[in-house]
């Protein structure tokens, strides 16, 4: 059993990432910046891998969570494949040297160019999400004189009890092929000359903190597999997607990868399929923080605003999903004395009221110049960032023991106009 150690912790009231004092990174890099712990990423990956060790499996790390090349490379070196959803992510996976036979490609709207790129790259399989996509894939494969290996993404119609924006396995959602039409879809796939039907795929949503929805979906999928076998359709891969949540709040307990595996293994062990897993958040979520500086404290009649130099363009999760991220000071402040705590909104400089990281949050008193860490920002943080308000994207830094390395440099103003014409 691999124990995952705390990688962000106070020493003498100063916040460290592994053996690096975060204040020192600020001196060199300047805020805002993302900071990741290499040990944490590797440990999270190994814990996941170990949890499934008794069965034949492949972990395809979900690039959309964070596709910084150094992070992808680190995971590739641990043995990870890639779960991708675009030509761009395929490009990145190949760039870091991921074996194409460890790449799976999902997405409801793959373009002709993307399908071609995937087939030419000989990836393990395309997770096909509709009959028209299947037909187009067949046509492109024919043109390329190739057989396209595919899995069909099946929508099991299960409610994962997560935010509606990240819930994907309900009948009303755009994802996958409705389970009621799955058998027909497989039959259709078998008829197509240039298609090799290799597997079955599901992915029901993200930030799922209960195990029942996974179990319920898998039961339906296993049932379907049995029916397909009766029809003479024998597959080799069962891709159970990603979605395992993490604990963003101290009092919230998300299942560990070990608990996740323990619950699912009895269902999939006897299938003798190669199991594919596509975790994103569970690998990188708690391995990254966003460090930001307090610019101003602004008191109005109604509220106290802590205005920081990071904004919704750097981390959009709070405003997009009403997501909670713990926010702590880089210097441990006295938190026990209630007089020193105030209720504040932590907001950024972007010109929108939706630009906030926390609302009505109790925080020890902070002042201009203080550094704050927004925790659990490793997944869907930088990868969802934008240049809104013509704000250059921030730097990303990777810590390994007592050393750190800039793995993406801060953008400058010239990056903002690249490709534009006057
Ligand atoms: N596989 C597929 C097909 C997916 O669509 C996703 C995520 C994953 C795997 C990885 O899921 P994870 O293990 O990270 O939950 N931006 C949102 C999350 C969107 C997830 C989209 N799909 C957020 O910030 O919460």
Short mmCIF file of C-alpha atoms and ligand atoms in Angstrom, two decimals:
data_model
loop_
_atom_site.label_atom_id
_atom_site.label_comp_id
_atom_site.label_asym_id
_atom_site.label_seq_id
_atom_site.Cartn_x
_atom_site.Cartn_y
_atom_site.Cartn_z
CA UNK A 1 0.00 0.00 0.00
CA UNK A 2 1.45 3.33 -1.01
CA UNK A 3 0.82 6.12 1.46
CA UNK A 4 0.44 9.52 -0.03
CA UNK A 5 2.35 12.03 2.06
CA UNK A 6 1.38 15.63 2.47
CA UNK A 7 3.31 17.60 -0.08
CA UNK A 8 2.23 21.10 0.90
CA UNK A 9 2.79 21.77 4.55
CA UNK A 10 3.94 24.39 7.03
CA UNK A 11 7.39 24.34 8.57
CA UNK A 12 8.08 27.04 11.12
CA UNK A 13 4.92 28.77 9.95
CA UNK A 14 6.10 28.95 6.32
CA UNK A 15 4.37 26.96 3.59
CA UNK A 16 6.57 24.47 1.76
CA UNK A 17 6.05 22.33 -1.28
CA UNK A 18 8.17 19.26 -0.58
CA UNK A 19 11.46 20.89 0.57
CA UNK A 20 11.00 24.16 -1.25
CA UNK A 21 9.86 27.26 0.60
CA UNK A 22 7.15 28.77 -1.55
CA UNK A 23 8.14 32.32 -0.73
CA UNK A 24 11.49 31.63 -2.38
CA UNK A 25 9.76 30.61 -5.60
CA UNK A 26 7.85 33.89 -5.55
CA UNK A 27 11.09 35.85 -5.34
CA UNK A 28 12.34 34.20 -8.49
CA UNK A 29 9.17 33.63 -10.48
CA UNK A 30 6.69 36.28 -9.31
CA UNK A 31 2.98 35.76 -8.74
CA UNK A 32 0.64 34.42 -9.86
CA UNK A 33 2.07 30.96 -10.56
CA UNK A 34 1.01 27.34 -10.44
CA UNK A 35 3.22 25.11 -8.32
CA UNK A 36 3.19 21.31 -8.53
CA UNK A 37 4.76 18.60 -6.40
CA UNK A 38 6.47 15.93 -8.43
CA UNK A 39 6.36 13.49 -5.52
CA UNK A 40 2.65 13.94 -5.13
CA UNK A 41 1.94 13.36 -8.81
CA UNK A 42 4.06 10.22 -8.87
CA UNK A 43 2.57 8.93 -5.61
CA UNK A 44 -0.97 9.52 -6.78
CA UNK A 45 -0.22 7.66 -10.00
CA UNK A 46 1.49 4.77 -8.25
CA UNK A 47 -1.33 4.42 -5.72
CA UNK A 48 -3.83 4.18 -8.57
CA UNK A 49 -1.71 1.71 -10.46
CA UNK A 50 -1.09 -0.42 -7.41
CA UNK A 51 -4.79 -0.47 -6.56
CA UNK A 52 -5.52 -2.31 -9.80
CA UNK A 53 -2.42 -4.50 -9.83
CA UNK A 54 -4.29 -7.79 -9.61
CA UNK A 55 -5.80 -7.30 -13.06
CA UNK A 56 -4.42 -6.51 -16.50
CA UNK A 57 -4.83 -2.74 -16.76
CA UNK A 58 -3.58 0.42 -18.38
CA UNK A 59 -3.85 3.88 -16.88
CA UNK A 60 -4.40 6.50 -19.54
CA UNK A 61 -3.89 9.79 -17.72
CA UNK A 62 -6.52 12.28 -18.82
CA UNK A 63 -4.63 15.11 -20.55
CA UNK A 64 -7.45 17.61 -20.24
CA UNK A 65 -6.85 17.85 -16.49
CA UNK A 66 -3.35 19.22 -17.04
CA UNK A 67 -1.31 18.69 -20.15
CA UNK A 68 1.88 20.50 -19.29
CA UNK A 69 4.56 18.54 -21.13
CA UNK A 70 6.77 18.05 -18.06
CA UNK A 71 3.86 16.61 -16.11
CA UNK A 72 2.83 14.36 -18.99
CA UNK A 73 6.44 13.22 -19.36
CA UNK A 74 6.69 12.45 -15.67
CA UNK A 75 3.55 10.32 -15.88
CA UNK A 76 4.69 8.66 -19.07
CA UNK A 77 7.86 7.63 -17.25
CA UNK A 78 5.71 6.07 -14.55
CA UNK A 79 4.06 4.00 -17.26
CA UNK A 80 0.97 6.05 -18.02
CA UNK A 81 -0.72 6.22 -21.37
CA UNK A 82 -2.93 9.12 -22.43
CA UNK A 83 -6.64 9.77 -22.60
CA UNK A 84 -7.06 12.51 -25.18
CA UNK A 85 -9.95 14.51 -26.64
CA UNK A 86 -8.39 16.53 -29.43
CA UNK A 87 -5.72 16.59 -32.08
CA UNK A 88 -3.84 19.02 -29.87
CA UNK A 89 -3.74 16.56 -27.00
CA UNK A 90 -2.62 13.81 -29.39
CA UNK A 91 0.17 16.09 -30.55
CA UNK A 92 1.23 16.68 -26.97
CA UNK A 93 1.11 12.98 -26.05
CA UNK A 94 3.26 12.04 -29.05
CA UNK A 95 5.60 14.92 -28.28
CA UNK A 96 6.38 13.50 -24.83
CA UNK A 97 6.89 10.07 -26.36
CA UNK A 98 3.79 8.24 -25.18
CA UNK A 99 3.52 4.91 -26.98
CA UNK A 100 0.61 5.35 -29.44
CA UNK A 101 -0.64 1.95 -28.34
CA UNK A 102 -1.30 3.53 -24.96
CA UNK A 103 -3.48 6.35 -26.31
CA UNK A 104 -7.29 6.41 -26.31
CA UNK A 105 -9.24 9.19 -28.00
CA UNK A 106 -12.72 10.23 -26.79
CA UNK A 107 -14.93 13.17 -27.75
CA UNK A 108 -18.31 13.72 -29.35
CA UNK A 109 -17.07 15.99 -32.11
CA UNK A 110 -13.90 14.57 -33.58
CA UNK A 111 -13.16 16.24 -36.89
CA UNK A 112 -12.11 14.44 -40.05
CA UNK A 113 -8.56 15.78 -39.59
CA UNK A 114 -8.44 14.52 -36.01
CA UNK A 115 -9.65 11.05 -36.94
CA UNK A 116 -7.08 10.92 -39.74
CA UNK A 117 -4.32 12.05 -37.40
CA UNK A 118 -5.29 9.38 -34.85
CA UNK A 119 -5.42 6.62 -37.47
CA UNK A 120 -2.11 7.63 -38.98
CA UNK A 121 -0.59 7.64 -35.50
CA UNK A 122 -1.83 4.09 -34.85
CA UNK A 123 -3.31 4.84 -31.47
CA UNK A 124 -4.80 2.06 -29.35
CA UNK A 125 -8.40 3.03 -29.99
CA UNK A 126 -10.85 5.73 -30.85
CA UNK A 127 -13.70 5.85 -28.37
CA UNK A 128 -16.48 6.46 -30.86
CA UNK A 129 -19.49 8.36 -29.57
CA UNK A 130 -22.09 8.10 -32.36
CA UNK A 131 -23.07 6.16 -35.47
CA UNK A 132 -22.21 9.02 -37.86
CA UNK A 133 -18.76 9.20 -36.26
CA UNK A 134 -18.39 5.44 -36.69
CA UNK A 135 -19.30 5.73 -40.37
CA UNK A 136 -16.89 8.58 -40.95
CA UNK A 137 -14.12 6.67 -39.17
CA UNK A 138 -14.79 3.67 -41.40
CA UNK A 139 -14.58 5.87 -44.49
CA UNK A 140 -11.36 7.57 -43.45
CA UNK A 141 -9.77 4.25 -42.48
CA UNK A 142 -10.69 2.88 -45.92
CA UNK A 143 -9.05 5.84 -47.60
CA UNK A 144 -5.92 5.31 -45.54
CA UNK A 145 -6.04 1.55 -46.20
CA UNK A 146 -6.12 0.91 -42.48
CA UNK A 147 -8.35 -0.81 -39.98
CA UNK A 148 -9.55 1.57 -37.31
CA UNK A 149 -9.53 0.07 -33.83
CA UNK A 150 -12.46 1.44 -31.94
CA UNK A 151 -14.36 1.16 -28.71
CA UNK A 152 -17.90 2.40 -28.51
CA UNK A 153 -18.58 4.86 -25.74
CA UNK A 154 -21.77 3.72 -24.09
CA UNK A 155 -23.90 6.08 -22.07
CA UNK A 156 -25.28 3.99 -19.19
CA UNK A 157 -27.85 6.57 -18.07
CA UNK A 158 -26.67 6.87 -14.48
CA UNK A 159 -26.70 10.00 -12.34
CA UNK A 160 -23.22 10.54 -10.89
CA UNK A 161 -24.41 13.16 -8.37
CA UNK A 162 -21.96 15.80 -9.39
CA UNK A 163 -22.22 19.29 -10.86
CA UNK A 164 -24.50 19.23 -13.94
CA UNK A 165 -21.73 20.72 -16.12
CA UNK A 166 -19.49 17.74 -15.48
CA UNK A 167 -22.07 14.99 -15.45
CA UNK A 168 -21.83 13.00 -18.67
CA UNK A 169 -23.52 9.62 -18.23
CA UNK A 170 -27.18 10.59 -18.22
CA UNK A 171 -29.45 9.77 -21.15
CA UNK A 172 -30.03 13.49 -21.71
CA UNK A 173 -26.33 14.30 -22.08
CA UNK A 174 -24.56 14.57 -25.42
CA UNK A 175 -22.03 11.86 -24.64
CA UNK A 176 -21.76 8.32 -25.92
CA UNK A 177 -24.24 5.96 -27.49
CA UNK A 178 -27.42 5.36 -25.57
CA UNK A 179 -27.20 1.99 -23.83
CA UNK A 180 -30.55 0.96 -25.28
CA UNK A 181 -29.11 1.24 -28.79
CA UNK A 182 -25.72 -0.24 -27.94
CA UNK A 183 -26.26 -3.73 -29.32
CA UNK A 184 -27.39 -2.33 -32.66
CA UNK A 185 -24.38 -0.03 -32.74
CA UNK A 186 -21.99 -2.95 -32.16
CA UNK A 187 -23.69 -4.95 -34.90
CA UNK A 188 -23.31 -2.00 -37.22
CA UNK A 189 -19.63 -1.69 -36.29
CA UNK A 190 -19.08 -5.39 -37.03
CA UNK A 191 -20.48 -4.86 -40.52
CA UNK A 192 -18.14 -2.02 -41.38
CA UNK A 193 -15.13 -3.29 -43.32
CA UNK A 194 -12.52 -0.93 -41.99
CA UNK A 195 -13.52 -1.03 -38.34
CA UNK A 196 -12.10 -3.37 -35.76
CA UNK A 197 -14.28 -3.32 -32.68
CA UNK A 198 -11.89 -3.68 -29.78
CA UNK A 199 -13.68 -2.41 -26.75
CA UNK A 200 -16.33 -0.71 -24.76
CA UNK A 201 -15.99 2.63 -23.03
CA UNK A 202 -17.87 4.54 -20.38
CA UNK A 203 -17.25 7.80 -18.57
CA UNK A 204 -20.08 9.08 -16.43
CA UNK A 205 -18.76 12.38 -15.12
CA UNK A 206 -16.14 14.06 -13.02
CA UNK A 207 -15.57 14.91 -9.34
CA UNK A 208 -17.66 11.92 -8.33
CA UNK A 209 -17.34 11.33 -4.61
CA UNK A 210 -19.60 8.31 -4.21
CA UNK A 211 -18.77 4.86 -5.51
CA UNK A 212 -22.32 3.71 -6.22
CA UNK A 213 -22.68 5.49 -9.58
CA UNK A 214 -19.53 3.74 -10.83
CA UNK A 215 -20.81 0.38 -9.61
CA UNK A 216 -24.27 0.90 -11.08
CA UNK A 217 -22.85 1.90 -14.45
CA UNK A 218 -20.37 -0.93 -14.54
CA UNK A 219 -23.07 -3.44 -13.71
CA UNK A 220 -25.01 -2.23 -16.73
CA UNK A 221 -21.93 -2.35 -18.94
CA UNK A 222 -20.99 -5.85 -17.76
CA UNK A 223 -24.52 -6.97 -18.51
CA UNK A 224 -24.20 -5.51 -21.99
CA UNK A 225 -20.86 -7.26 -22.51
CA UNK A 226 -22.54 -10.58 -21.73
CA UNK A 227 -25.31 -9.86 -24.21
CA UNK A 228 -22.77 -8.92 -26.85
CA UNK A 229 -20.89 -12.15 -26.25
CA UNK A 230 -24.10 -14.08 -26.79
CA UNK A 231 -24.32 -12.36 -30.17
CA UNK A 232 -20.78 -13.48 -30.94
CA UNK A 233 -19.25 -10.04 -30.38
CA UNK A 234 -16.15 -10.50 -28.27
CA UNK A 235 -14.21 -7.46 -27.12
CA UNK A 236 -10.80 -7.09 -25.46
CA UNK A 237 -10.84 -3.76 -23.70
CA UNK A 238 -13.11 -2.30 -21.07
CA UNK A 239 -12.40 1.38 -20.58
CA UNK A 240 -14.10 2.61 -17.43
CA UNK A 241 -13.17 6.27 -17.89
CA UNK A 242 -12.17 8.70 -15.17
CA UNK A 243 -14.21 10.72 -12.75
CA UNK A 244 -12.98 9.83 -9.30
CA UNK A 245 -13.28 12.95 -7.16
CA UNK A 246 -10.95 14.46 -4.59
CA UNK A 247 -11.63 16.21 -1.26
CA UNK A 248 -11.68 19.94 -1.84
CA UNK A 249 -13.09 20.64 1.61
CA UNK A 250 -11.44 19.47 4.79
CA UNK A 251 -14.58 17.77 6.03
CA UNK A 252 -15.37 16.15 2.68
CA UNK A 253 -14.04 12.63 2.17
CA UNK A 254 -13.66 11.42 -1.38
CA UNK A 255 -12.87 7.74 -1.85
CA UNK A 256 -9.21 6.89 -2.40
CA UNK A 257 -8.06 5.08 -5.51
CA UNK A 258 -7.66 2.01 -3.30
CA UNK A 259 -11.28 2.16 -2.18
CA UNK A 260 -12.36 2.81 -5.76
CA UNK A 261 -10.51 -0.28 -6.98
CA UNK A 262 -11.75 -2.46 -4.16
CA UNK A 263 -15.32 -1.69 -5.05
CA UNK A 264 -14.92 -2.19 -8.80
CA UNK A 265 -12.56 -5.15 -8.96
CA UNK A 266 -15.15 -7.81 -8.08
CA UNK A 267 -17.23 -6.63 -11.04
CA UNK A 268 -14.49 -6.64 -13.63
CA UNK A 269 -12.05 -9.29 -12.48
CA UNK A 270 -13.78 -12.24 -14.00
CA UNK A 271 -14.23 -10.59 -17.40
CA UNK A 272 -10.60 -11.17 -18.36
CA UNK A 273 -10.63 -7.94 -20.32
CA UNK A 274 -7.80 -5.47 -20.33
CA UNK A 275 -9.10 -2.64 -18.17
CA UNK A 276 -8.37 0.96 -19.11
CA UNK A 277 -8.69 3.76 -16.58
CA UNK A 278 -8.69 7.46 -17.42
CA UNK A 279 -8.10 9.38 -14.19
CA UNK A 280 -7.24 13.06 -14.41
CA UNK A 281 -8.18 14.91 -11.26
CA UNK A 282 -7.26 12.01 -8.96
CA UNK A 283 -3.69 12.16 -10.27
CA UNK A 284 -2.98 15.87 -10.51
CA UNK A 285 -5.72 17.69 -8.55
CA UNK A 286 -4.16 17.85 -5.11
CA UNK A 287 -0.62 18.02 -6.50
CA UNK A 288 -0.93 21.64 -7.56
CA UNK A 289 -1.65 25.03 -6.04
CA UNK A 290 -2.10 28.51 -7.45
CA UNK A 291 -0.04 31.10 -5.63
CA UNK A 292 -1.31 34.64 -5.73
CA UNK A 293 -0.48 37.95 -4.06
CA UNK A 294 -2.86 40.21 -2.18
CA UNK A 295 -3.00 43.56 -3.98
CA UNK A 296 -5.54 45.47 -1.93
CA UNK A 297 -7.94 45.08 0.92
CA UNK A 298 -11.08 46.96 0.03
CA UNK A 299 -13.78 47.53 2.57
CA UNK A 300 -17.21 48.58 1.44
CA UNK A 301 -20.36 49.11 3.45
CA UNK A 302 -21.37 45.54 2.74
CA UNK A 303 -18.19 43.55 2.43
CA UNK A 304 -14.47 43.17 2.73
CA UNK A 305 -12.79 42.26 -0.52
CA UNK A 306 -9.36 40.71 -0.68
CA UNK A 307 -8.23 41.63 -4.18
CA UNK A 308 -5.50 39.33 -5.48
CA UNK A 309 -3.39 39.29 -8.63
CA UNK A 310 -4.77 35.98 -9.97
CA UNK A 311 -8.19 35.93 -11.56
CA UNK A 312 -10.91 33.82 -13.12
CA UNK A 313 -8.85 33.58 -16.31
CA UNK A 314 -6.24 31.64 -14.30
CA UNK A 315 -8.65 29.39 -12.39
CA UNK A 316 -12.24 29.41 -13.56
CA UNK A 317 -13.60 26.57 -11.43
CA UNK A 318 -15.08 28.68 -8.59
CA UNK A 319 -17.21 30.77 -10.88
CA UNK A 320 -17.96 28.10 -13.47
CA UNK A 321 -18.99 25.30 -11.12
CA UNK A 322 -19.37 27.16 -7.87
CA UNK A 323 -16.41 25.02 -6.86
CA UNK A 324 -14.81 25.29 -3.45
CA UNK A 325 -11.04 25.64 -3.16
CA UNK A 326 -9.34 25.93 0.22
CA UNK A 327 -7.30 29.14 0.41
CA UNK A 328 -4.48 29.51 2.90
CA UNK A 329 -1.75 31.98 3.60
CA UNK A 330 1.85 31.19 2.71
CA UNK A 331 2.73 32.28 6.23
CA UNK A 332 0.77 30.48 8.85
CA UNK A 333 -1.44 33.05 10.47
CA UNK A 334 -3.06 32.67 13.84
CA UNK A 335 -6.39 31.14 13.06
CA UNK A 336 -7.64 30.31 16.51
CA UNK A 337 -8.21 33.84 17.69
CA UNK A 338 -11.61 34.65 16.28
CA UNK A 339 -10.98 38.39 16.50
CA UNK A 340 -8.26 38.02 13.92
CA UNK A 341 -10.53 36.27 11.48
CA UNK A 342 -12.68 38.16 9.03
CA UNK A 343 -15.24 37.14 6.50
CA UNK A 344 -14.12 38.20 3.06
CA UNK A 345 -14.62 37.72 -0.65
CA UNK A 346 -11.40 36.81 -2.42
CA UNK A 347 -11.57 38.30 -5.88
CA UNK A 348 -9.38 38.98 -8.90
CA UNK A 349 -8.82 42.03 -11.13
CA UNK A 350 -10.98 40.89 -14.06
CA UNK A 351 -13.93 43.09 -14.95
CA UNK A 352 -16.69 40.67 -14.02
CA UNK A 353 -18.50 40.06 -10.78
CA UNK A 354 -18.01 36.36 -11.45
CA UNK A 355 -14.30 36.84 -10.95
CA UNK A 356 -13.89 35.34 -7.51
CA UNK A 357 -12.12 32.48 -5.78
CA UNK A 358 -14.19 32.49 -2.61
CA UNK A 359 -17.21 34.25 -1.23
CA UNK A 360 -17.94 34.93 2.43
CA UNK A 361 -14.86 32.99 3.44
CA UNK A 362 -13.43 33.24 6.93
CA UNK A 363 -9.78 34.07 6.71
CA UNK A 364 -7.17 35.18 9.21
CA UNK A 365 -6.50 38.85 8.62
CA UNK A 366 -4.29 39.37 5.56
CA UNK A 367 -2.71 42.51 4.19
CA UNK A 368 -1.48 43.84 0.90
CA UNK A 369 1.63 41.97 -0.26
CA UNK A 370 0.75 38.71 1.50
CA UNK A 371 0.87 35.52 -0.54
CA UNK A 372 -2.07 33.14 -0.64
CA UNK A 373 -2.20 29.57 -1.91
CA UNK A 374 -5.34 28.32 -3.61
CA UNK A 375 -5.23 24.60 -2.96
CA UNK A 376 -6.12 21.58 -5.09
CA UNK A 377 -5.72 23.57 -8.27
CA UNK A 378 -3.59 21.05 -10.19
CA UNK A 379 -6.48 19.72 -12.26
CA UNK A 380 -8.52 21.91 -14.61
CA UNK A 381 -6.63 24.95 -13.37
CA UNK A 382 -4.02 25.97 -15.88
CA UNK A 383 -5.59 23.76 -18.55
CA UNK A 384 -8.78 25.85 -18.49
CA UNK A 385 -7.01 29.19 -18.26
CA UNK A 386 -7.37 31.89 -20.86
CA UNK A 387 -6.05 35.28 -21.85
CA UNK A 388 -9.28 37.07 -21.01
CA UNK A 389 -8.80 40.78 -20.32
CA UNK A 390 -5.49 40.43 -22.21
CA UNK A 391 -3.87 38.85 -19.20
CA UNK A 392 -0.76 36.81 -19.98
CA UNK A 393 -0.97 33.20 -18.76
CA UNK A 394 0.97 32.53 -15.59
CA UNK A 395 4.10 30.47 -15.03
CA UNK A 396 4.01 26.82 -13.98
CA UNK A 397 6.65 25.45 -11.64
CA UNK A 398 7.48 21.86 -10.73
CA UNK A 399 9.07 21.01 -7.40
CA UNK A 400 11.26 17.99 -6.85
CA UNK A 401 12.55 17.65 -3.32
CA UNK A 402 14.54 20.85 -2.60
CA UNK A 403 14.69 22.01 -6.22
CA UNK A 404 12.22 23.60 -8.55
CA UNK A 405 12.01 24.18 -12.26
CA UNK A 406 9.88 26.49 -14.39
CA UNK A 407 7.97 24.12 -16.67
CA UNK A 408 6.10 26.85 -18.48
CA UNK A 409 7.30 30.36 -18.53
CA UNK A 410 5.00 33.25 -17.82
CA UNK A 411 3.63 34.72 -21.01
CA UNK A 412 4.55 38.27 -21.89
CA UNK A 413 2.66 40.92 -23.81
CA UNK A 414 4.07 39.76 -27.15
CA UNK A 415 2.41 36.36 -26.57
CA UNK A 416 -0.91 38.16 -26.43
CA UNK A 417 -0.68 39.38 -30.02
CA UNK A 418 0.94 36.35 -31.61
CA UNK A 419 -0.82 35.64 -34.89
CA UNK A 420 -2.81 38.84 -34.89
CA UNK A 421 -2.57 41.51 -37.57
CA UNK A 422 -3.07 45.22 -37.45
N1 LIG B 1 -12.25 10.51 -19.58
C1 LIG B 1 -13.12 11.27 -20.24
C2 LIG B 1 -13.75 10.74 -21.45
C3 LIG B 1 -13.45 12.56 -19.77
O1 LIG B 1 -14.33 13.30 -20.42
C4 LIG B 1 -12.83 13.03 -18.58
C5 LIG B 1 -13.16 14.37 -18.06
C6 LIG B 1 -11.89 12.20 -17.93
C7 LIG B 1 -11.64 10.95 -18.45
C8 LIG B 1 -11.17 12.62 -16.69
O2 LIG B 1 -12.02 12.86 -15.62
P1 LIG B 1 -11.44 13.10 -14.14
O3 LIG B 1 -10.80 11.81 -13.70
O4 LIG B 1 -10.47 14.20 -14.19
O5 LIG B 1 -12.66 13.43 -13.38
N2 LIG B 1 -13.45 21.02 -15.93
C9 LIG B 1 -14.15 20.23 -14.96
C10 LIG B 1 -13.99 18.75 -15.21
C11 LIG B 1 -14.38 18.32 -16.59
C12 LIG B 1 -14.11 16.85 -16.85
C13 LIG B 1 -14.30 16.51 -18.27
N3 LIG B 1 -14.00 15.15 -18.60
C14 LIG B 1 -13.74 20.65 -13.57
O6 LIG B 1 -12.94 21.57 -13.42
O7 LIG B 1 -14.24 20.12 -12.58
#
